[in-house]
């Protein structure tokens, strides 16, 4: 089962605008991560936020986490055409003494030059 | 260069045949994962392994099998019991299953004819 659900499923913006993607999840987590995937390629890690953190920045990326609402958002500022990709959130869940990482359904971002 | 290598990149199989996808990492990571991605969808966890000679079923393990005889290798066999095997398969690794950040290979696309 999918732990996370991203919203919106697809987003199209002009270059220079900001892009915001949201992720909701179901169970308690230790960490939440965001990944990027170019079409037909593997995923690339962008940023990790721990459950005791509320906000984190990395370059043009800003991630927020609200554990009370079980939600996170990824903001990409001053978008570029090269940001066109799918973005996924991932959460870790305790499972029988192990931690497994499960992914959301993704947001497909198109940045128009 | 350190990384994860998946092979083959493209694979065609006739119905009823088993096929094995290779995943090798030289990052010295303990944990390894297999995910399946269907068109326009998120990643679903097939199997994961925290340590050599140990692995756990993910959310969609039926019709798949794995082995973890060496730290650097985690092959996935798609058996004839898998009813709908056509998909994009992604292998990943991490230092362990508790500290997040997954490193992904470039994927293997399996098509059943």
PDB file of C-alpha atoms in Angstrom, chain B residues 12 16 27 38 46-47 50 61-62 65-66 78 81 112:
ATOM      1  CA  UNK B  12      12.051  -8.912 -22.948  1.00  0.00           C
ATOM      2  CA  UNK B  16       5.995 -18.420 -18.394  1.00  0.00           C
ATOM      3  CA  UNK B  27      28.991   1.804  -1.712  1.00  0.00           C
ATOM      4  CA  UNK B  38       4.253   1.178 -13.226  1.00  0.00           C
ATOM      5  CA  UNK B  46       8.947  -5.660  -3.425  1.00  0.00           C
ATOM      6  CA  UNK B  47      11.694  -6.852  -1.082  1.00  0.00           C
ATOM      7  CA  UNK B  50      19.015  -5.092   5.997  1.00  0.00           C
ATOM      8  CA  UNK B  61       6.379  -9.713  -2.917  1.00  0.00           C
ATOM      9  CA  UNK B  62       4.129 -12.323  -4.542  1.00  0.00           C
ATOM     10  CA  UNK B  65      12.163 -13.891  -5.115  1.00  0.00           C
ATOM     11  CA  UNK B  66      15.504 -12.472  -3.966  1.00  0.00           C
ATOM     12  CA  UNK B  78      10.630 -12.331 -11.514  1.00  0.00           C
ATOM     13  CA  UNK B  81       3.893 -16.724 -10.976  1.00  0.00           C
ATOM     14  CA  UNK B 112       6.623  -9.535 -21.184  1.00  0.00           C
TER      15      UNK B 112
END
